[in-house]
Amino acid sequence: MTSSTSLTTGVSYLPAGVTAEHFDAAIARMREAIGAENVHTDDAVVREYDDRFPVTDGDEFRGGAVAWPGSTEDVQAIVRIANEFVIPLHAFSTGRNLGYGGSSPMVTGSVLIHLGKRMNRVLEINEKLAYAVVEPGVDYATLYRAVQESGARLMIDPAELDWGSVVGNTMDHGVGYTPYGAHAMWRCGMELVLADGEVLRTGMGGLPGTEAWHLYAGGLGPSIEGLFEQSNYGICTRMGIQLMPEPEASVTFAIYFPREEDLATVMETTLPLRIGMAPIQSVPIVRNIVFDAACVSRRNEWQSEPGPLTDAAKQRMVDEIGSGHWILYASCYGPRWQVDRYIDLIRHTYLNAIPDARFETNETLPVSDGSRLSELLHARHLLNTGVPNRHSAAVFDWFPNAGHFFYAPVSAPSGEDAAQQYDDTKRISDEYGKDYLAQFIIGLREMHHICLPLYDTADPQSRAETLRMTRDLIGAGAKEGYGIYRAHNVLAEQVADTYSFNDHVQRRFNERIKDALDPNGVLNPGKAGIWPSRLRTH
Ligand code: EUG
């Protein structure tokens, strides 16, 4: 530790109340434990982990150092040292939580633990029982390749963008679009490093020699895997994820609805087709034309003035892309005869409800068509058949330096709720002069209304206005009973406050668990508004 003072070079951000000497001593111990080449304090390395979509002007949400553990034992060592020195850690998988803070910590100066940097193995692919076991660094593209290379006839469920971590996305309640789209429903069996450094295997994983760890999420006693999702009670170092057997045939369809006012009818038509898991077997999305346009064009093709987008501009998108104001995408899977029957039934039901809608499939509108419409449909077909891609990342080029928040309220998948949310969100976006770009993601008994409040990440005024707008959206939604399911760092406090039943009993409960499991408050303090007692201000 004699060299510790020289380590201060390059440490730009220290956790509040921690001296440079103390921080350096902890860093030196981490270097000893996992190798000096795996712990960095240089600005050039640490700043790589700044939020790619910066929100604030100050130094908030920045790491002080980064560690690259190579094993569960490495993670244990880091956690134990953090406890000894009372240094905040911020663990993440691949750090692609874009729109929710990316890889940035709640507490400035935290030691970032980039789990995925070296812990990126697919540990098992079991074709017969249809599951895989992955480390945090396995992203959807990697899992897809591993399944292909193994020859297993299994279909993965990718998130919207292929660079997302399977573990990270699942732990944050992310969704995809195949029948296995609700990721938290299909994870089974976790290995966790607890806040005191001990390793826990959940469920059947408690039984030495078991082969059922990734088959059954129960075991003896309470189901605890959910406790580790969107929390800061432990670090997941491996996870089982169950996979759908590859179907004989798959067809993806798109339905183009001609009017904004069709939304409520679309939702009412969808619910009965979806809630029984047939004939709509996948997770349907209902996107507005602006979102689709942003995947295949730049904003200045349609409007050069700032927002909101005019009705004329949106109508031109619809006409020139050949689309609708709302577009529903979903898929059918199974034996060819069944897919054909389901597609027929679905087409008839929607066209009966909205006769001037247009119905296409990836077969009636083949990719060889070369149109933007077929490009969009084909990108959805890839996702819906388990082929990860990053087609939607084009949104980041909608205008120069574009970044975004996610505002994602949950409600019943009803026409009334969709119309109410659309009205509120559109009105508030118009007030702020911002584009409304969104998709509804329809589960079985709920939907997520995924809105992307976009801003110019290089323009402090655009950032501030969009942050204010997003706060207004959260406030307006909460008044109507629409809570958001996942919160950006900068919004976590406000969102936690909206879950206020019985004097915020949920937060108090979460924090009682936090204090019991992590008395020094070192693991991801502040995640989902859960603060350890030493840092709590509410
Ligand atoms: C998406 C879905 C989400 C989310 C963020 C993004 C998809 C984007 C269901 O939740 O939180 C197109």
Coordinates of C-alpha atoms and ligand atoms in Angstrom, one line a residue:
M1 CA 0.0 0.0 0.0
T2 CA 3.1 2.2 -0.1
S3 CA 2.2 3.3 -3.6
S4 CA -1.3 4.3 -2.7
T5 CA -0.8 8.1 -3.0
S6 CA 0.3 7.8 -6.6
L7 CA -3.0 6.1 -7.3
T8 CA -4.9 9.3 -6.8
T9 CA -3.8 10.4 -10.2
G10 CA -6.7 10.2 -12.5
V11 CA -9.4 9.7 -9.9
S12 CA -11.8 12.4 -10.8
Y13 CA -14.8 11.6 -8.7
L14 CA -14.8 10.3 -5.1
P15 CA -17.8 9.1 -3.2
A16 CA -19.1 11.7 -0.8
G17 CA -17.3 11.6 2.6
V18 CA -14.5 9.3 1.2
T19 CA -10.9 10.7 1.1
A20 CA -8.6 10.0 -1.8
E21 CA -6.3 8.1 0.5
H22 CA -9.1 5.8 1.8
F23 CA -10.4 5.3 -1.7
D24 CA -6.9 4.5 -3.0
A25 CA -6.4 2.0 -0.2
A26 CA -9.5 0.1 -1.2
I27 CA -8.6 0.2 -4.9
A28 CA -5.1 -1.2 -4.0
R29 CA -6.7 -4.1 -2.2
M30 CA -9.0 -4.7 -5.2
R31 CA -6.0 -4.8 -7.5
E32 CA -4.3 -7.2 -5.2
A33 CA -7.4 -9.4 -5.2
I34 CA -8.4 -9.6 -8.9
G35 CA -5.3 -8.3 -10.7
A36 CA -4.1 -4.7 -11.3
E37 CA -5.0 -5.0 -14.9
N38 CA -8.7 -5.4 -13.9
V39 CA -9.2 -2.3 -11.8
H40 CA -9.0 1.1 -13.3
T41 CA -9.1 4.7 -12.1
D42 CA -7.9 6.5 -15.2
D43 CA -10.4 9.0 -16.5
A44 CA -10.1 7.6 -20.0
V45 CA -11.3 4.2 -18.9
V46 CA -13.8 5.2 -16.3
R47 CA -15.5 7.9 -18.4
E48 CA -16.3 5.2 -20.9
Y49 CA -19.0 4.2 -18.4
D50 CA -20.7 7.7 -18.3
D51 CA -24.3 7.6 -19.3
R52 CA -24.3 7.7 -23.1
F53 CA -27.4 9.9 -22.9
P54 CA -26.3 12.5 -20.3
V55 CA -29.0 14.3 -18.5
T56 CA -27.5 16.6 -16.0
D57 CA -24.8 19.3 -16.3
G58 CA -22.9 18.4 -13.1
D59 CA -20.8 15.5 -11.9
E60 CA -23.7 13.3 -10.8
F61 CA -24.0 9.7 -11.9
R62 CA -20.3 9.2 -12.6
G63 CA -18.1 6.4 -11.4
G64 CA -14.8 6.8 -9.6
A65 CA -13.2 3.5 -10.7
V66 CA -14.1 0.4 -12.6
A67 CA -13.4 -3.3 -11.8
W68 CA -13.6 -6.2 -14.2
P69 CA -14.1 -9.4 -12.2
G70 CA -13.4 -12.6 -14.0
S71 CA -15.3 -15.0 -11.7
T72 CA -17.8 -15.3 -8.9
E73 CA -14.8 -15.4 -6.5
D74 CA -13.6 -12.1 -7.9
V75 CA -17.0 -10.5 -7.3
Q76 CA -16.9 -11.9 -3.7
A77 CA -13.5 -10.4 -3.1
I78 CA -14.6 -7.0 -4.4
V79 CA -17.7 -7.0 -2.3
R80 CA -15.8 -7.9 0.9
I81 CA -13.3 -5.1 0.3
A82 CA -16.1 -2.6 -0.3
N83 CA -17.6 -3.7 3.0
E84 CA -14.3 -3.3 4.8
F85 CA -13.8 0.2 3.4
V86 CA -17.5 1.2 3.1
I87 CA -17.1 2.1 -0.5
P88 CA -20.2 2.2 -2.8
L89 CA -20.3 -0.3 -5.6
H90 CA -22.4 -0.1 -8.8
A91 CA -22.6 -3.5 -10.4
F92 CA -24.1 -4.0 -13.9
S93 CA -23.9 -6.6 -16.6
T94 CA -23.2 -5.0 -20.0
G95 CA -24.1 -1.4 -19.1
R96 CA -26.7 -1.0 -21.9
N97 CA -29.5 0.2 -19.8
L98 CA -29.9 3.1 -22.2
G99 CA -32.8 5.4 -21.4
Y100 CA -32.5 4.3 -17.8
G101 CA -29.1 5.7 -17.0
G102 CA -26.9 3.3 -18.9
S103 CA -24.0 2.0 -16.8
S104 CA -23.9 5.1 -14.6
P105 CA -24.3 4.8 -10.8
M106 CA -26.7 6.6 -8.5
V107 CA -23.9 7.5 -6.2
T108 CA -21.0 9.5 -7.8
G109 CA -17.6 8.0 -7.2
S110 CA -18.9 4.4 -6.9
V111 CA -16.6 1.6 -8.0
L112 CA -18.3 0.3 -11.1
I113 CA -18.4 -3.4 -11.4
H114 CA -18.6 -4.3 -15.1
L115 CA -19.5 -7.9 -14.7
G116 CA -19.9 -8.5 -18.4
K117 CA -16.4 -7.4 -19.4
R118 CA -14.9 -10.8 -18.6
M119 CA -17.8 -12.9 -17.2
N120 CA -19.3 -13.6 -20.6
R121 CA -19.7 -17.3 -21.0
V122 CA -22.6 -19.3 -22.1
L123 CA -22.2 -22.1 -19.5
E124 CA -24.8 -24.5 -20.8
I125 CA -27.3 -25.1 -23.5
N126 CA -29.7 -27.9 -22.8
E127 CA -31.7 -28.7 -26.0
K128 CA -33.9 -31.4 -24.6
L129 CA -35.1 -29.4 -21.6
A130 CA -34.9 -26.1 -23.5
Y131 CA -32.8 -23.7 -21.4
A132 CA -29.5 -22.0 -21.3
V133 CA -27.3 -20.9 -18.4
V134 CA -25.4 -17.6 -18.9
E135 CA -23.1 -15.2 -17.2
P136 CA -23.9 -11.5 -17.0
G137 CA -21.8 -10.5 -20.1
V138 CA -23.8 -12.7 -22.4
D139 CA -25.8 -10.4 -24.6
Y140 CA -28.6 -11.5 -26.9
A141 CA -26.3 -11.6 -30.0
T142 CA -23.9 -13.9 -28.2
L143 CA -26.6 -16.2 -26.9
Y144 CA -28.1 -16.4 -30.3
R145 CA -24.8 -17.3 -31.9
A146 CA -24.1 -19.9 -29.2
V147 CA -27.4 -21.6 -29.7
Q148 CA -26.9 -21.6 -33.5
E149 CA -23.4 -23.0 -33.2
S150 CA -24.6 -25.7 -30.8
G151 CA -27.1 -26.9 -33.3
A152 CA -29.9 -26.9 -30.7
R153 CA -33.3 -26.2 -32.1
L154 CA -34.2 -23.5 -29.7
M155 CA -35.4 -19.9 -30.1
I156 CA -34.2 -17.2 -27.9
D157 CA -36.3 -14.1 -26.9
P158 CA -34.2 -11.0 -27.8
A159 CA -34.7 -7.6 -26.3
E160 CA -35.2 -4.7 -28.7
L161 CA -31.5 -4.2 -29.2
D162 CA -29.0 -7.1 -29.5
W163 CA -26.4 -5.6 -27.2
G164 CA -28.5 -6.0 -24.1
S165 CA -27.4 -8.5 -21.5
V166 CA -29.7 -11.5 -20.9
V167 CA -29.0 -11.3 -17.2
G168 CA -29.2 -7.5 -17.0
N169 CA -32.4 -7.2 -19.0
T170 CA -34.1 -9.9 -17.1
M171 CA -33.1 -8.5 -13.7
D172 CA -34.5 -5.2 -14.8
H173 CA -37.8 -6.7 -15.9
G174 CA -37.1 -6.2 -19.6
V175 CA -39.3 -7.7 -22.3
G176 CA -39.1 -9.2 -25.7
Y177 CA -41.6 -10.1 -28.3
T178 CA -41.8 -13.9 -28.8
P179 CA -44.1 -16.0 -26.6
Y180 CA -41.3 -15.9 -24.0
G181 CA -41.3 -12.1 -24.0
A182 CA -41.8 -11.5 -20.3
H183 CA -38.2 -12.3 -19.4
A184 CA -38.7 -12.6 -15.7
M185 CA -41.3 -15.4 -16.2
W186 CA -38.6 -17.6 -17.9
R187 CA -35.6 -17.0 -15.8
C188 CA -35.0 -19.9 -13.5
G189 CA -32.2 -20.5 -11.1
M190 CA -29.8 -17.7 -10.1
E191 CA -26.4 -17.6 -8.5
L192 CA -25.9 -14.5 -6.4
V193 CA -23.1 -12.8 -4.5
L194 CA -24.8 -11.3 -1.5
A195 CA -23.9 -7.9 -0.1
D196 CA -21.6 -9.5 2.6
G197 CA -19.8 -11.6 -0.1
E198 CA -21.5 -14.9 0.5
V199 CA -22.7 -16.9 -2.5
L200 CA -26.4 -18.0 -2.7
R201 CA -27.9 -20.3 -5.2
T202 CA -31.7 -19.9 -5.4
G203 CA -34.5 -22.5 -5.5
M204 CA -33.5 -26.1 -6.3
G205 CA -29.9 -24.8 -6.6
G206 CA -29.7 -25.2 -2.8
L207 CA -29.7 -29.0 -3.2
P208 CA -26.2 -30.3 -3.9
G209 CA -26.1 -32.4 -7.1
T210 CA -29.5 -31.3 -8.4
E211 CA -30.4 -31.2 -12.0
A212 CA -33.5 -29.2 -11.5
W213 CA -31.9 -25.8 -10.7
H214 CA -32.9 -24.3 -14.0
L215 CA -36.2 -26.3 -14.4
Y216 CA -38.1 -25.3 -11.3
A217 CA -37.9 -21.9 -9.6
G218 CA -39.4 -23.0 -6.3
G219 CA -37.7 -25.2 -3.8
L220 CA -38.3 -25.1 -0.1
G221 CA -39.5 -21.8 1.4
P222 CA -40.3 -18.5 -0.2
S223 CA -39.5 -17.7 -3.8
I224 CA -36.8 -15.1 -3.6
E225 CA -35.5 -14.6 -7.1
G226 CA -37.8 -11.7 -7.6
L227 CA -36.3 -10.0 -4.6
F228 CA -33.0 -9.6 -6.5
E229 CA -34.6 -8.0 -9.5
Q230 CA -34.6 -4.2 -9.7
S231 CA -33.0 -4.2 -6.3
N232 CA -29.6 -3.9 -4.7
Y233 CA -29.5 -7.0 -2.4
G234 CA -27.1 -9.1 -4.4
I235 CA -25.1 -9.4 -7.6
C236 CA -26.3 -12.1 -10.1
T237 CA -23.3 -14.0 -11.5
R238 CA -25.2 -16.6 -13.4
M239 CA -28.8 -17.3 -14.5
G240 CA -30.8 -20.0 -16.1
I241 CA -33.0 -18.7 -18.9
Q242 CA -35.6 -21.1 -20.4
L243 CA -35.9 -21.1 -24.2
M244 CA -38.8 -21.9 -26.6
P245 CA -38.3 -24.9 -28.8
E246 CA -37.9 -23.7 -32.4
P247 CA -41.3 -23.9 -34.1
E248 CA -41.9 -25.6 -37.5
A249 CA -43.2 -22.4 -39.1
S250 CA -43.4 -18.7 -38.1
V251 CA -45.3 -15.9 -39.8
T252 CA -45.1 -12.2 -38.7
F253 CA -47.9 -9.9 -39.6
A254 CA -48.4 -6.2 -39.6
I255 CA -51.7 -4.3 -39.5
Y256 CA -51.7 -0.7 -40.6
F257 CA -54.4 1.4 -39.0
P258 CA -55.3 4.5 -40.9
R259 CA -56.3 6.9 -38.1
E260 CA -54.9 8.0 -34.7
E261 CA -58.5 7.5 -33.4
D262 CA -58.3 3.8 -34.2
L263 CA -56.2 3.1 -31.1
A264 CA -58.9 2.2 -28.7
T265 CA -60.6 -0.2 -31.1
V266 CA -57.2 -1.8 -31.8
M267 CA -56.7 -2.5 -28.1
E268 CA -60.2 -3.8 -27.6
T269 CA -59.8 -6.1 -30.6
T270 CA -56.4 -7.4 -29.4
L271 CA -57.3 -8.2 -25.8
P272 CA -59.5 -11.3 -26.4
L273 CA -57.1 -12.6 -29.1
R274 CA -54.2 -12.3 -26.8
I275 CA -55.3 -13.2 -23.2
G276 CA -55.7 -16.9 -24.0
M277 CA -52.2 -17.0 -25.6
A278 CA -53.9 -17.9 -28.9
P279 CA -54.4 -17.0 -31.7
I280 CA -51.9 -14.2 -30.9
Q281 CA -49.0 -16.1 -29.4
S282 CA -46.3 -13.5 -29.4
V283 CA -46.1 -10.2 -27.5
P284 CA -47.8 -7.7 -29.9
I285 CA -46.7 -4.1 -30.2
V286 CA -48.7 -1.2 -31.4
R287 CA -46.4 1.5 -32.6
N288 CA -47.1 5.0 -33.7
I289 CA -45.9 6.0 -37.1
V290 CA -43.3 8.4 -35.7
F291 CA -41.4 5.5 -34.0
D292 CA -41.4 3.5 -37.2
A293 CA -40.4 6.5 -39.2
A294 CA -37.5 7.1 -36.8
C295 CA -36.2 3.5 -37.6
V296 CA -36.0 4.2 -41.3
S297 CA -35.5 7.9 -41.7
R298 CA -34.2 11.2 -40.2
R299 CA -36.5 13.7 -38.7
N300 CA -35.5 16.5 -41.1
E301 CA -37.0 14.5 -44.0
W302 CA -40.4 15.3 -42.5
Q303 CA -40.1 18.6 -40.6
S304 CA -37.2 21.1 -40.2
E305 CA -38.8 23.1 -37.4
P306 CA -38.7 21.9 -33.8
G307 CA -41.6 19.9 -32.4
P308 CA -44.2 18.9 -32.1
L309 CA -44.5 17.2 -35.4
T310 CA -47.5 18.6 -37.3
D311 CA -50.4 16.5 -38.4
A312 CA -49.3 17.1 -42.0
A313 CA -45.8 15.8 -41.3
K314 CA -47.2 12.7 -39.7
Q315 CA -49.7 12.1 -42.6
R316 CA -46.8 12.4 -45.0
M317 CA -44.9 9.7 -43.1
V318 CA -48.0 7.5 -43.4
D319 CA -48.4 8.1 -47.1
E320 CA -44.8 8.0 -48.1
I321 CA -43.8 4.9 -46.1
G322 CA -47.2 3.4 -47.1
S323 CA -48.1 2.7 -43.4
G324 CA -50.7 3.7 -40.9
H325 CA -50.9 6.0 -37.9
W326 CA -50.7 2.9 -35.7
I327 CA -49.0 -0.3 -36.7
L328 CA -49.5 -3.6 -34.9
Y329 CA -46.8 -6.3 -35.2
A330 CA -47.1 -9.8 -33.9
S331 CA -46.3 -13.4 -35.0
C332 CA -47.8 -16.9 -35.1
Y333 CA -45.8 -20.1 -34.6
G334 CA -46.4 -23.8 -35.0
P335 CA -47.2 -26.4 -37.6
R336 CA -47.8 -24.6 -40.9
W337 CA -51.5 -25.5 -41.0
Q338 CA -52.0 -24.0 -37.6
V339 CA -50.1 -20.8 -38.4
D340 CA -52.3 -20.3 -41.5
R341 CA -55.5 -20.8 -39.6
Y342 CA -54.4 -18.4 -36.9
I343 CA -53.4 -15.8 -39.4
D344 CA -56.7 -16.1 -41.1
L345 CA -58.6 -15.7 -37.9
I346 CA -56.6 -12.7 -36.8
R347 CA -56.9 -11.0 -40.2
H348 CA -60.6 -11.4 -40.3
T349 CA -61.1 -10.2 -36.7
Y350 CA -59.1 -6.9 -37.2
L351 CA -60.5 -6.2 -40.7
N352 CA -64.0 -6.8 -39.3
A353 CA -63.4 -4.2 -36.6
I354 CA -61.6 -1.7 -38.8
P355 CA -62.4 -2.4 -42.4
D356 CA -60.0 0.1 -44.0
A357 CA -57.0 -1.3 -42.1
R358 CA -54.3 -3.0 -44.2
F359 CA -53.0 -6.5 -43.3
E360 CA -49.6 -7.8 -44.5
T361 CA -47.3 -10.6 -43.5
N362 CA -43.6 -11.1 -44.0
E363 CA -44.7 -13.4 -46.9
T364 CA -47.1 -11.0 -48.6
L365 CA -44.6 -8.1 -48.2
P366 CA -41.3 -9.9 -48.7
V367 CA -38.0 -8.2 -47.9
S368 CA -37.1 -8.3 -51.6
D369 CA -39.8 -5.6 -52.0
G370 CA -37.1 -3.2 -50.9
S371 CA -39.5 -0.7 -49.4
R372 CA -39.2 1.0 -46.0
L373 CA -42.4 -0.8 -45.1
S374 CA -41.0 -4.2 -45.8
E375 CA -37.7 -3.3 -44.0
L376 CA -39.7 -2.4 -40.9
L377 CA -41.7 -5.6 -41.1
H378 CA -38.7 -7.8 -41.7
A379 CA -36.9 -6.3 -38.7
R380 CA -39.8 -7.2 -36.5
H381 CA -39.9 -10.7 -38.1
L382 CA -36.3 -11.2 -37.1
L383 CA -36.9 -10.1 -33.5
N384 CA -40.1 -12.2 -33.3
T385 CA -38.4 -15.3 -34.5
G386 CA -35.5 -14.9 -32.0
V387 CA -32.9 -13.2 -34.2
P388 CA -31.4 -10.3 -32.3
N389 CA -30.6 -7.1 -34.2
R390 CA -30.3 -3.4 -33.6
H391 CA -32.6 -2.0 -36.3
S392 CA -34.4 0.3 -33.8
A393 CA -31.1 1.9 -32.8
A394 CA -31.6 4.2 -35.8
V395 CA -33.8 6.2 -33.4
F396 CA -30.5 7.5 -31.9
D397 CA -30.0 9.3 -35.3
W398 CA -33.5 10.8 -35.5
F399 CA -31.8 14.2 -35.0
P400 CA -28.1 15.0 -34.2
N401 CA -27.0 13.9 -30.7
A402 CA -30.4 12.3 -30.0
G403 CA -30.8 10.5 -26.6
H404 CA -33.9 9.6 -24.7
F405 CA -35.5 8.7 -21.5
F406 CA -38.0 5.9 -21.2
Y407 CA -41.4 6.7 -19.7
A408 CA -43.1 3.4 -19.4
P409 CA -46.4 3.3 -17.5
V410 CA -48.2 0.0 -17.0
S411 CA -52.0 -0.4 -17.4
A412 CA -54.7 -2.8 -18.4
P413 CA -54.6 -3.6 -22.1
S414 CA -57.9 -1.8 -22.7
G415 CA -59.1 0.7 -25.3
E416 CA -60.0 3.2 -22.6
D417 CA -56.6 3.0 -20.9
A418 CA -54.7 3.3 -24.3
A419 CA -56.8 6.3 -25.3
Q420 CA -56.4 8.0 -21.9
Q421 CA -52.6 7.5 -21.9
Y422 CA -52.2 8.6 -25.5
D423 CA -54.2 11.7 -24.9
D424 CA -52.2 12.6 -21.8
T425 CA -48.8 11.9 -23.2
K426 CA -49.6 13.5 -26.6
R427 CA -51.0 16.7 -24.8
I428 CA -47.9 17.0 -22.5
S429 CA -45.5 16.3 -25.4
D430 CA -47.2 19.0 -27.4
E431 CA -47.1 21.5 -24.5
Y432 CA -43.3 21.0 -24.4
G433 CA -43.0 21.0 -28.2
K434 CA -41.5 17.5 -28.2
D435 CA -42.2 14.6 -30.6
Y436 CA -44.4 11.8 -29.3
L437 CA -42.7 8.5 -30.2
A438 CA -44.1 5.4 -28.6
Q439 CA -45.2 1.8 -28.7
F440 CA -47.6 -0.2 -26.6
I441 CA -46.2 -3.6 -25.7
I442 CA -49.1 -6.0 -24.9
G443 CA -48.6 -8.7 -22.4
L444 CA -51.4 -11.1 -21.3
R445 CA -53.2 -8.9 -18.8
E446 CA -51.3 -5.7 -18.9
M447 CA -49.5 -3.4 -21.4
H448 CA -46.4 -1.3 -21.1
H449 CA -46.7 2.1 -22.9
I450 CA -43.1 2.7 -23.9
C451 CA -42.6 6.4 -24.7
L452 CA -39.3 7.8 -25.7
P453 CA -39.0 11.4 -24.6
L454 CA -36.1 12.4 -26.9
Y455 CA -33.6 15.2 -26.3
D456 CA -30.4 16.7 -27.7
T457 CA -27.8 15.3 -25.3
A458 CA -25.4 18.1 -26.2
D459 CA -27.9 20.8 -25.4
P460 CA -28.4 21.6 -21.7
Q461 CA -31.8 23.3 -22.4
S462 CA -33.1 20.4 -24.4
R463 CA -32.0 18.0 -21.6
A464 CA -33.6 20.2 -18.9
E465 CA -36.9 20.6 -20.7
T466 CA -37.2 16.9 -21.5
L467 CA -36.4 16.0 -17.9
R468 CA -39.1 18.4 -16.7
M469 CA -41.5 17.0 -19.3
T470 CA -40.8 13.4 -18.2
R471 CA -41.4 14.4 -14.6
D472 CA -44.8 15.9 -15.6
L473 CA -45.6 12.6 -17.5
I474 CA -44.8 10.6 -14.4
G475 CA -46.9 12.9 -12.2
A476 CA -49.9 13.0 -14.5
G477 CA -49.8 9.2 -15.0
A478 CA -49.6 8.4 -11.3
K479 CA -52.7 10.6 -10.6
E480 CA -54.6 8.3 -12.9
G481 CA -53.2 5.1 -11.5
Y482 CA -50.5 4.5 -14.1
G483 CA -47.2 3.6 -12.4
I484 CA -44.0 3.2 -14.3
Y485 CA -42.2 -0.2 -14.2
R486 CA -38.6 0.8 -14.3
A487 CA -36.9 4.1 -13.5
H488 CA -34.0 6.1 -14.8
N489 CA -31.4 7.1 -12.1
V490 CA -32.5 10.7 -12.2
L491 CA -36.2 9.7 -11.8
A492 CA -35.9 6.9 -9.3
E493 CA -36.8 9.1 -6.3
Q494 CA -39.9 10.6 -7.9
V495 CA -41.1 7.2 -9.1
A496 CA -40.5 5.5 -5.7
D497 CA -42.6 8.3 -4.2
T498 CA -45.5 7.5 -6.5
Y499 CA -45.8 4.0 -5.0
S500 CA -47.1 5.6 -1.8
F501 CA -49.8 3.2 -0.4
N502 CA -49.8 3.1 3.4
D503 CA -47.1 5.7 3.9
H504 CA -44.8 4.2 1.3
V505 CA -44.8 0.8 2.9
Q506 CA -43.2 -0.8 -0.2
R507 CA -40.2 1.4 0.1
R508 CA -40.0 1.0 3.8
F509 CA -40.2 -2.8 3.3
N510 CA -37.5 -2.7 0.6
E511 CA -35.2 -0.7 2.8
R512 CA -35.7 -3.0 5.8
I513 CA -34.5 -5.8 3.7
K514 CA -31.7 -3.6 2.4
D515 CA -30.5 -2.9 5.9
A516 CA -30.7 -6.5 6.9
L517 CA -28.7 -7.8 3.9
D518 CA -26.4 -4.9 3.3
P519 CA -25.8 -3.1 6.7
N520 CA -22.9 -1.1 5.3
G521 CA -24.9 0.0 2.3
V522 CA -22.3 -0.8 -0.3
L523 CA -24.3 -2.5 -3.1
N524 CA -25.8 -0.2 -5.8
P525 CA -27.2 2.3 -3.2
G526 CA -30.3 4.1 -4.5
K527 CA -31.2 1.5 -7.1
A528 CA -35.0 1.7 -7.6
G529 CA -35.1 4.3 -4.8
I530 CA -33.8 1.8 -2.3
W531 CA -31.3 3.5 0.0
P532 CA -29.3 2.0 2.8
S533 CA -29.7 3.6 6.2
R534 CA -26.4 5.4 6.1
L535 CA -27.4 7.3 2.9
R536 CA -31.1 7.6 3.4
T537 CA -32.6 11.1 3.4
H538 CA -36.3 10.4 3.4
Ligands
EUG1 C1 -38.5 -1.2 -24.7 C2 -39.3 -1.9 -23.8 C3 -39.3 -1.6 -22.5 C4 -38.5 -0.7 -22.0 C5 -37.6 0.0 -22.8 C6 -37.6 -0.3 -24.1 C7 -38.6 -1.4 -26.1 C8 -38.2 -0.3 -26.8 C9 -41.1 -3.0 -21.9 O1 -40.1 -2.2 -21.6 O2 -38.5 -0.5 -20.7 C10 -38.6 -0.2 -28.2

